[in-house]
Amino acid sequence: MSGIVFDIKRFAIHDGPGIRTSIFFKGCPLRCWWCHNPESQKQGIEQLDFKFKGSTQIGWKTTAEELLKEAEKDRPFYEQSKGGITFTGGEPLMQAKFLIETAQLFKQNNLHLCLDTTGYASTKIFQEISQYIDLFLFDLKHLNAEEHQKYTGVSNKQILKNLSYLVEKGKEVHIRFPYIPSVNDSEKQLQEMASFLKELKQIKNISILPYHKIAQGKYEKLHFENKMNGIHEPSKTEVENVKIFFEKQGFDLKIGG
Ligand code: SF4
């Protein structure tokens, strides 16, 4: 079968351990206000009109075999650095069948696999994909259900359920926390998140992804609504304080991917 990806990045070093090839799957069920890749959200190949640059095609059709061929180019680097492949997006699980087929083929070829996920899919899909994935990079954006709905367009109920499921199954999970002033930065919110993660017990690693305005130009060029006007980038000190806060609670912290 075929699926749609919109980017492949070789020599990625922020999407899991070692040197990796990151494969970006098109389509995402969330609509996060701070999304850096708004062009990735809609399913299917699309033509987008970038102001000044003109019309650009986002996404192309591909197969698991073609992706494997691409991934194989850097195998020596994966072996030297204990790296591998990261499926990211968008939300790769939006193309669950294609992702499962690809992951299965890659695993047969002894590649280390990470899945960068929003957690928003059925638990049945997580059950199936988890047999092929070595490490989940699991986004946790907000613990409050209403706030999560407001800022991402979906409830966090299923996301939290899937996170608990993976942990119970003994899968390796690293949390990715997009840290966004005035959205999820209050002391209360951070404390809630730390308590929730501590209850899950096996979670040790958290990456803080500080909000930055890098994608603002893209929103302008694409004439997409930008809801982040007035929200500032966190200062180095703010980010460092959050890092210290989680470290004091016993987690291993990283800033960035
Ligand atoms: S989950 Fe990621 S890709 Fe999807 S809308 Fe949010 S930031 Fe964008």
XYZ file of C-alpha atoms and ligand atoms in Angstrom:
265
model
C 0.000 0.000 0.000
C 1.046 3.613 -0.251
C 0.988 6.530 2.159
C 1.776 10.228 2.147
C 4.801 11.869 3.704
C 5.786 15.525 3.469
C 9.470 15.507 4.445
C 12.416 13.230 5.147
C 15.283 14.610 7.216
C 18.571 12.746 7.265
C 21.108 13.160 10.082
C 18.472 14.293 12.584
C 19.868 14.479 16.115
C 16.879 15.772 18.091
C 14.317 13.061 17.357
C 15.517 10.219 19.558
C 18.907 8.630 20.303
C 21.895 8.836 17.953
C 21.806 9.882 14.330
C 18.423 9.311 12.773
C 16.372 9.665 9.633
C 13.098 11.385 10.472
C 10.152 10.607 8.239
C 7.302 13.104 8.394
C 3.830 11.640 7.832
C 1.155 13.986 6.537
C -2.055 14.595 8.449
C -2.780 15.424 12.086
C -6.038 15.240 14.073
C -4.910 18.082 16.354
C -4.872 21.806 15.659
C -2.401 23.134 18.201
C -2.269 26.909 18.317
C 1.554 26.801 18.291
C 2.012 24.242 15.480
C 5.296 24.726 13.600
C 4.124 22.688 10.636
C 0.596 23.908 9.894
C 1.063 22.707 6.312
C 1.264 19.143 7.674
C -2.154 19.100 9.331
C -4.509 18.236 6.493
C -4.527 14.702 5.176
C -3.575 14.162 1.562
C -1.303 15.945 -0.871
C -2.132 19.620 -1.224
C -1.050 22.652 -3.184
C -0.444 25.569 -0.881
C 0.019 29.108 -1.954
C 3.031 30.599 -0.175
C 3.001 34.398 -0.554
C 5.911 35.430 -2.894
C 7.066 31.827 -3.387
C 3.955 30.754 -5.283
C 2.223 27.404 -5.256
C 4.066 24.529 -3.559
C 3.094 20.887 -3.332
C 3.023 19.569 0.231
C 3.397 15.801 0.487
C 4.067 12.963 -1.900
C 2.904 9.420 -2.249
C 5.357 6.712 -1.263
C 5.599 3.081 -0.161
C 7.248 1.242 2.739
C 9.847 -0.181 0.305
C 10.762 3.273 -1.032
C 11.121 4.621 2.497
C 13.317 1.678 3.468
C 15.576 2.358 0.483
C 15.967 5.950 1.661
C 16.566 4.899 5.272
C 19.190 2.327 4.289
C 21.447 5.083 2.894
C 22.548 6.033 6.400
C 22.702 2.633 8.080
C 26.435 2.958 8.955
C 25.646 6.176 10.850
C 22.818 4.544 12.790
C 25.100 1.664 13.729
C 27.937 3.935 14.871
C 25.689 6.265 16.881
C 23.017 3.800 18.090
C 20.495 5.764 16.059
C 17.782 4.706 13.640
C 14.513 5.943 12.239
C 11.900 8.277 13.707
C 8.349 8.400 12.412
C 6.976 11.880 12.999
C 4.543 14.319 11.426
C 1.827 15.497 11.623
C 0.614 12.435 13.476
C 1.939 9.224 11.879
C -0.902 7.188 13.410
C -3.374 9.013 11.180
C -2.074 6.662 8.488
C -2.043 3.724 10.875
C -2.152 0.909 8.323
C 0.640 2.397 6.257
C 2.690 3.149 9.369
C 2.279 -0.394 10.688
C 3.308 -1.868 7.340
C 6.354 0.425 7.194
C 7.360 -0.232 10.813
C 7.042 -3.980 10.286
C 9.305 -3.880 7.225
C 11.861 -1.641 8.950
C 11.925 -3.904 11.999
C 12.502 -6.964 9.804
C 15.557 -5.036 8.617
C 16.823 -4.468 12.156
C 16.351 -0.735 12.420
C 15.799 1.027 15.756
C 12.400 2.745 15.585
C 11.019 5.780 17.408
C 7.464 7.032 17.072
C 6.875 10.702 17.783
C 3.168 10.823 18.603
C 0.418 13.046 19.938
C -1.078 9.931 21.546
C -4.379 10.656 19.817
C -5.500 7.339 18.281
C -7.426 4.300 19.434
C -5.768 2.045 22.007
C -6.153 -0.816 19.520
C -3.849 1.024 17.112
C -1.342 1.526 19.929
C -1.569 -2.175 20.700
C -0.656 -3.021 17.110
C 2.077 -0.472 16.538
C 3.744 -1.001 19.916
C 5.131 -4.388 18.862
C 7.414 -2.645 16.338
C 8.369 0.565 18.148
C 11.438 0.670 20.411
C 10.858 4.116 21.848
C 7.791 6.356 21.985
C 8.324 10.117 22.000
C 4.978 11.023 23.514
C 3.695 14.616 23.472
C 2.039 15.807 26.640
C 0.620 19.268 26.196
C -1.915 19.890 28.947
C -3.507 17.825 31.700
C -6.691 19.858 31.958
C -9.296 18.408 29.570
C -11.025 21.709 28.686
C -7.779 23.597 28.193
C -6.434 20.764 26.067
C -9.571 20.941 23.929
C -9.243 24.703 23.613
C -5.584 24.779 22.573
C -5.393 21.620 20.443
C -8.968 21.036 19.261
C -9.256 17.595 20.887
C -9.792 16.150 24.358
C -6.831 14.630 26.199
C -8.841 11.674 27.553
C -7.746 9.160 24.916
C -4.200 10.527 24.949
C -3.799 9.959 28.696
C -5.375 6.516 28.379
C -2.861 5.547 25.684
C 0.056 6.885 27.684
C -0.978 4.755 30.667
C -1.434 1.773 28.341
C 2.116 2.043 26.938
C 3.616 2.410 30.390
C 1.653 -0.589 31.713
C 2.904 -2.615 28.754
C 6.456 -1.745 29.803
C 7.213 0.212 26.618
C 9.945 2.814 26.718
C 8.337 6.261 26.667
C 9.967 9.681 26.668
C 7.709 12.664 27.247
C 7.869 15.745 25.024
C 6.438 18.788 26.735
C 5.842 21.877 24.582
C 6.354 24.631 27.147
C 4.182 27.603 26.257
C 3.826 30.759 28.346
C 0.261 31.513 29.400
C -0.910 28.117 28.046
C 0.718 25.503 30.289
C 3.366 27.300 32.358
C 1.697 27.980 35.722
C 3.115 26.418 38.858
C -0.153 24.553 39.373
C -0.073 23.083 35.867
C 3.558 22.017 36.151
C 2.901 20.426 39.534
C -0.106 18.532 38.135
C 1.986 17.231 35.275
C 4.835 16.139 37.540
C 2.406 14.338 39.893
C 0.657 12.590 36.998
C 3.948 11.411 35.504
C 5.256 10.262 38.879
C 2.178 8.113 39.319
C 3.011 6.368 36.052
C 6.292 5.351 37.714
C 8.303 4.145 34.685
C 8.521 7.599 33.090
C 11.952 9.120 33.612
C 12.762 11.234 30.574
C 11.172 14.553 29.732
C 12.166 16.881 26.905
C 11.054 20.481 27.238
C 10.256 22.022 23.877
C 10.144 25.781 24.507
C 7.722 27.697 22.316
C 9.350 29.798 19.649
C 7.914 32.040 16.997
C 9.838 30.537 14.124
C 6.682 29.444 12.278
C 4.912 32.814 12.425
C 6.105 33.835 8.972
C 4.675 30.605 7.584
C 1.222 31.418 8.970
C 1.405 34.809 7.289
C 2.579 33.417 3.979
C -0.138 30.782 3.964
C -2.849 33.167 5.168
C -3.550 30.812 8.122
C -5.021 32.263 11.285
C -2.308 32.788 13.886
C -3.754 32.495 17.391
C -0.391 32.967 19.094
C -0.228 36.751 18.708
C 0.647 38.231 22.077
C 2.165 35.010 23.452
C 5.880 35.460 24.092
C 8.742 33.016 23.754
C 9.915 31.832 27.184
C 13.223 33.305 28.356
C 16.257 31.084 28.992
C 15.744 31.573 32.726
C 12.092 30.484 32.548
C 13.046 27.331 30.645
C 15.904 26.594 33.031
C 13.537 27.005 36.002
C 11.106 24.469 34.543
C 13.997 22.084 33.954
C 15.117 22.447 37.588
C 11.527 22.027 38.790
C 11.149 18.630 37.060
C 14.674 17.524 37.986
C 13.886 18.130 41.656
C 10.992 15.695 41.226
C 13.375 12.996 40.037
C 13.067 13.229 36.237
C 15.873 13.345 33.647
C 15.448 16.523 31.694
C 16.526 17.688 28.304
C 15.832 21.007 26.643
C 14.865 20.554 22.995
C 13.902 17.402 21.121
S 0.240 17.729 17.161
Fe 2.040 18.570 16.206
S 1.627 18.533 13.996
Fe -0.331 18.241 15.046
S -1.196 20.284 15.171
Fe -0.117 19.891 17.088
S 1.933 20.724 16.788
Fe 0.969 20.530 14.751
